[in-house]
């Protein structure tokens, strides 16, 4: 059974930074169809895709985080990361790590992933 475990959330002031991590268990992060991503859900809002990284290393970001967030993956550590800089209050929410096996053309920020972590809370105060 695939397990994804997030860590690194917390409270920070606007303009600050956080690094989220997601450790993957029983998921092959090295295959060229490994598709992993970060999603977030603010109170009262639908879950939205933040960033994805495909098996070929290609990345995709939501417009709202472009230039501020960076997704990356360490295959040796089987860990996915999300470096978040210049945080804004509107970045507040529960952040989820997600994974599936999919070719690049099917690896995007749509909410159709098969495996999900339990989430880590990010709170940005003004």
PDB file of C-alpha atoms in Angstrom:
ATOM      1  CA  UNK A   1       0.000   0.000   0.000  1.00  0.00           C
ATOM      2  CA  UNK A   2       1.419   3.358  -1.065  1.00  0.00           C
ATOM      3  CA  UNK A   3       1.900   5.801   1.772  1.00  0.00           C
ATOM      4  CA  UNK A   4       2.753   9.491   1.513  1.00  0.00           C
ATOM      5  CA  UNK A   5       3.802  11.366   4.644  1.00  0.00           C
ATOM      6  CA  UNK A   6       4.026  15.165   4.615  1.00  0.00           C
ATOM      7  CA  UNK A   7       5.948  17.367   6.998  1.00  0.00           C
ATOM      8  CA  UNK A   8       7.195  20.925   7.251  1.00  0.00           C
ATOM      9  CA  UNK A   9       4.017  22.913   7.614  1.00  0.00           C
ATOM     10  CA  UNK A  10       3.637  25.661  10.173  1.00  0.00           C
ATOM     11  CA  UNK A  11       2.857  29.290  10.818  1.00  0.00           C
ATOM     12  CA  UNK A  12       4.807  32.091   9.197  1.00  0.00           C
ATOM     13  CA  UNK A  13       4.422  35.780   8.538  1.00  0.00           C
ATOM     14  CA  UNK A  14       3.778  37.129   5.086  1.00  0.00           C
ATOM     15  CA  UNK A  15       6.969  37.253   3.080  1.00  0.00           C
ATOM     16  CA  UNK A  16       8.405  34.261   4.869  1.00  0.00           C
ATOM     17  CA  UNK A  17       9.361  30.816   3.595  1.00  0.00           C
ATOM     18  CA  UNK A  18       8.552  27.192   4.326  1.00  0.00           C
ATOM     19  CA  UNK A  19       9.825  23.897   2.953  1.00  0.00           C
ATOM     20  CA  UNK A  20       7.334  21.057   2.740  1.00  0.00           C
ATOM     21  CA  UNK A  21       8.515  17.471   2.428  1.00  0.00           C
ATOM     22  CA  UNK A  22       6.677  14.326   1.405  1.00  0.00           C
ATOM     23  CA  UNK A  23       8.234  10.932   2.046  1.00  0.00           C
ATOM     24  CA  UNK A  24       6.958   8.186  -0.269  1.00  0.00           C
ATOM     25  CA  UNK A  25       6.650   4.567   0.808  1.00  0.00           C
ATOM     26  CA  UNK A  26       5.991   1.682  -1.577  1.00  0.00           C
ATOM     27  CA  UNK A  27       5.819   4.137  -4.486  1.00  0.00           C
ATOM     28  CA  UNK A  28       8.392   4.042  -7.255  1.00  0.00           C
ATOM     29  CA  UNK A  29       9.569   7.654  -7.554  1.00  0.00           C
ATOM     30  CA  UNK A  30      12.187   6.732 -10.159  1.00  0.00           C
ATOM     31  CA  UNK A  31       9.977   5.460 -12.933  1.00  0.00           C
ATOM     32  CA  UNK A  32       9.392   7.735 -15.917  1.00  0.00           C
ATOM     33  CA  UNK A  33       5.657   7.607 -15.224  1.00  0.00           C
ATOM     34  CA  UNK A  34       5.989   8.774 -11.622  1.00  0.00           C
ATOM     35  CA  UNK A  35       3.749  11.817 -11.342  1.00  0.00           C
ATOM     36  CA  UNK A  36       3.801  13.652  -8.025  1.00  0.00           C
ATOM     37  CA  UNK A  37       2.314  16.890  -6.892  1.00  0.00           C
ATOM     38  CA  UNK A  38       1.207  19.278  -4.197  1.00  0.00           C
ATOM     39  CA  UNK A  39      -2.370  20.391  -3.690  1.00  0.00           C
ATOM     40  CA  UNK A  40      -3.900  22.734  -1.152  1.00  0.00           C
ATOM     41  CA  UNK A  41      -7.306  23.421   0.307  1.00  0.00           C
ATOM     42  CA  UNK A  42      -8.280  26.623   2.066  1.00  0.00           C
ATOM     43  CA  UNK A  43     -11.266  26.702   4.421  1.00  0.00           C
ATOM     44  CA  UNK A  44     -14.498  26.821   2.462  1.00  0.00           C
ATOM     45  CA  UNK A  45     -12.754  26.342  -0.867  1.00  0.00           C
ATOM     46  CA  UNK A  46     -12.167  23.432  -3.204  1.00  0.00           C
ATOM     47  CA  UNK A  47      -8.841  21.646  -3.291  1.00  0.00           C
ATOM     48  CA  UNK A  48      -6.564  23.082  -5.977  1.00  0.00           C
ATOM     49  CA  UNK A  49      -3.392  21.925  -7.642  1.00  0.00           C
ATOM     50  CA  UNK A  50      -0.286  23.899  -6.700  1.00  0.00           C
ATOM     51  CA  UNK A  51       2.549  22.166  -8.537  1.00  0.00           C
ATOM     52  CA  UNK A  52       3.440  18.862 -10.164  1.00  0.00           C
ATOM     53  CA  UNK A  53       6.589  17.129 -11.250  1.00  0.00           C
ATOM     54  CA  UNK A  54       6.449  14.476 -13.929  1.00  0.00           C
ATOM     55  CA  UNK A  55       8.630  11.419 -14.310  1.00  0.00           C
ATOM     56  CA  UNK A  56      10.834  13.202 -16.832  1.00  0.00           C
ATOM     57  CA  UNK A  57      11.406  16.042 -14.377  1.00  0.00           C
ATOM     58  CA  UNK A  58       9.108  18.471 -16.122  1.00  0.00           C
ATOM     59  CA  UNK A  59       7.237  20.767 -13.743  1.00  0.00           C
ATOM     60  CA  UNK A  60       3.993  22.706 -13.814  1.00  0.00           C
ATOM     61  CA  UNK A  61       2.704  25.372 -11.453  1.00  0.00           C
ATOM     62  CA  UNK A  62      -0.537  27.127 -10.687  1.00  0.00           C
ATOM     63  CA  UNK A  63      -0.402  30.756 -11.869  1.00  0.00           C
ATOM     64  CA  UNK A  64      -0.852  31.973  -8.304  1.00  0.00           C
ATOM     65  CA  UNK A  65       2.455  30.454  -7.153  1.00  0.00           C
ATOM     66  CA  UNK A  66       4.670  30.819 -10.206  1.00  0.00           C
ATOM     67  CA  UNK A  67       7.971  32.462  -9.336  1.00  0.00           C
ATOM     68  CA  UNK A  68       7.447  31.865  -5.613  1.00  0.00           C
ATOM     69  CA  UNK A  69       7.165  28.085  -5.202  1.00  0.00           C
ATOM     70  CA  UNK A  70       9.524  25.379  -6.444  1.00  0.00           C
ATOM     71  CA  UNK A  71       8.718  21.680  -6.598  1.00  0.00           C
ATOM     72  CA  UNK A  72      11.535  19.149  -6.604  1.00  0.00           C
ATOM     73  CA  UNK A  73      12.195  15.506  -5.917  1.00  0.00           C
ATOM     74  CA  UNK A  74      15.080  13.517  -4.442  1.00  0.00           C
ATOM     75  CA  UNK A  75      14.894  10.037  -5.912  1.00  0.00           C
ATOM     76  CA  UNK A  76      17.491   8.604  -3.543  1.00  0.00           C
ATOM     77  CA  UNK A  77      15.519   9.782  -0.527  1.00  0.00           C
ATOM     78  CA  UNK A  78      12.180   9.033  -2.164  1.00  0.00           C
ATOM     79  CA  UNK A  79      11.052  12.462  -1.090  1.00  0.00           C
ATOM     80  CA  UNK A  80       9.094  15.227  -2.773  1.00  0.00           C
ATOM     81  CA  UNK A  81       9.617  18.848  -1.771  1.00  0.00           C
ATOM     82  CA  UNK A  82       7.844  22.165  -2.111  1.00  0.00           C
ATOM     83  CA  UNK A  83       9.916  25.235  -1.389  1.00  0.00           C
ATOM     84  CA  UNK A  84       7.576  28.131  -0.715  1.00  0.00           C
ATOM     85  CA  UNK A  85       8.979  31.665  -0.705  1.00  0.00           C
ATOM     86  CA  UNK A  86       7.371  35.103  -0.465  1.00  0.00           C
ATOM     87  CA  UNK A  87       4.365  33.558   1.222  1.00  0.00           C
ATOM     88  CA  UNK A  88       1.081  35.438   1.218  1.00  0.00           C
ATOM     89  CA  UNK A  89      -1.952  35.111   3.512  1.00  0.00           C
ATOM     90  CA  UNK A  90      -3.869  33.616   0.572  1.00  0.00           C
ATOM     91  CA  UNK A  91      -1.417  30.693   0.584  1.00  0.00           C
ATOM     92  CA  UNK A  92      -2.954  29.553   3.875  1.00  0.00           C
ATOM     93  CA  UNK A  93      -4.473  26.094   3.779  1.00  0.00           C
ATOM     94  CA  UNK A  94      -3.946  22.384   4.193  1.00  0.00           C
ATOM     95  CA  UNK A  95      -1.275  21.154   1.805  1.00  0.00           C
ATOM     96  CA  UNK A  96      -1.442  17.624   0.454  1.00  0.00           C
ATOM     97  CA  UNK A  97       1.131  15.514  -1.315  1.00  0.00           C
ATOM     98  CA  UNK A  98      -0.243  13.320  -4.106  1.00  0.00           C
ATOM     99  CA  UNK A  99       1.062  10.694  -6.489  1.00  0.00           C
ATOM    100  CA  UNK A 100       0.023   8.493  -9.375  1.00  0.00           C
ATOM    101  CA  UNK A 101       1.570   6.685 -12.289  1.00  0.00           C
ATOM    102  CA  UNK A 102       0.910   8.561 -15.516  1.00  0.00           C
ATOM    103  CA  UNK A 103       2.598   9.644 -18.716  1.00  0.00           C
ATOM    104  CA  UNK A 104       3.589  13.297 -18.961  1.00  0.00           C
ATOM    105  CA  UNK A 105       0.521  14.228 -21.013  1.00  0.00           C
ATOM    106  CA  UNK A 106      -1.660  12.968 -18.138  1.00  0.00           C
ATOM    107  CA  UNK A 107       0.415  14.487 -15.347  1.00  0.00           C
ATOM    108  CA  UNK A 108      -1.044  17.842 -14.444  1.00  0.00           C
ATOM    109  CA  UNK A 109      -2.623  19.791 -11.636  1.00  0.00           C
ATOM    110  CA  UNK A 110      -6.012  18.170 -12.061  1.00  0.00           C
ATOM    111  CA  UNK A 111      -7.412  16.558  -8.933  1.00  0.00           C
ATOM    112  CA  UNK A 112      -7.218  12.986 -10.237  1.00  0.00           C
ATOM    113  CA  UNK A 113      -4.339  11.479  -8.286  1.00  0.00           C
ATOM    114  CA  UNK A 114      -4.566   7.996  -6.804  1.00  0.00           C
ATOM    115  CA  UNK A 115      -2.507   8.370  -3.652  1.00  0.00           C
ATOM    116  CA  UNK A 116      -2.743  11.140  -1.057  1.00  0.00           C
ATOM    117  CA  UNK A 117      -0.988  12.114   2.135  1.00  0.00           C
ATOM    118  CA  UNK A 118      -2.749  13.195   5.286  1.00  0.00           C
ATOM    119  CA  UNK A 119      -1.914  16.862   4.798  1.00  0.00           C
ATOM    120  CA  UNK A 120       0.136  19.491   6.587  1.00  0.00           C
ATOM    121  CA  UNK A 121      -1.212  22.884   7.634  1.00  0.00           C
ATOM    122  CA  UNK A 122       0.325  26.108   6.373  1.00  0.00           C
ATOM    123  CA  UNK A 123      -0.800  29.366   7.952  1.00  0.00           C
ATOM    124  CA  UNK A 124       0.453  32.724   6.696  1.00  0.00           C
ATOM    125  CA  UNK A 125      -0.363  35.796   8.752  1.00  0.00           C
ATOM    126  CA  UNK A 126      -0.326  39.365   7.491  1.00  0.00           C
TER     127      UNK A 126
END
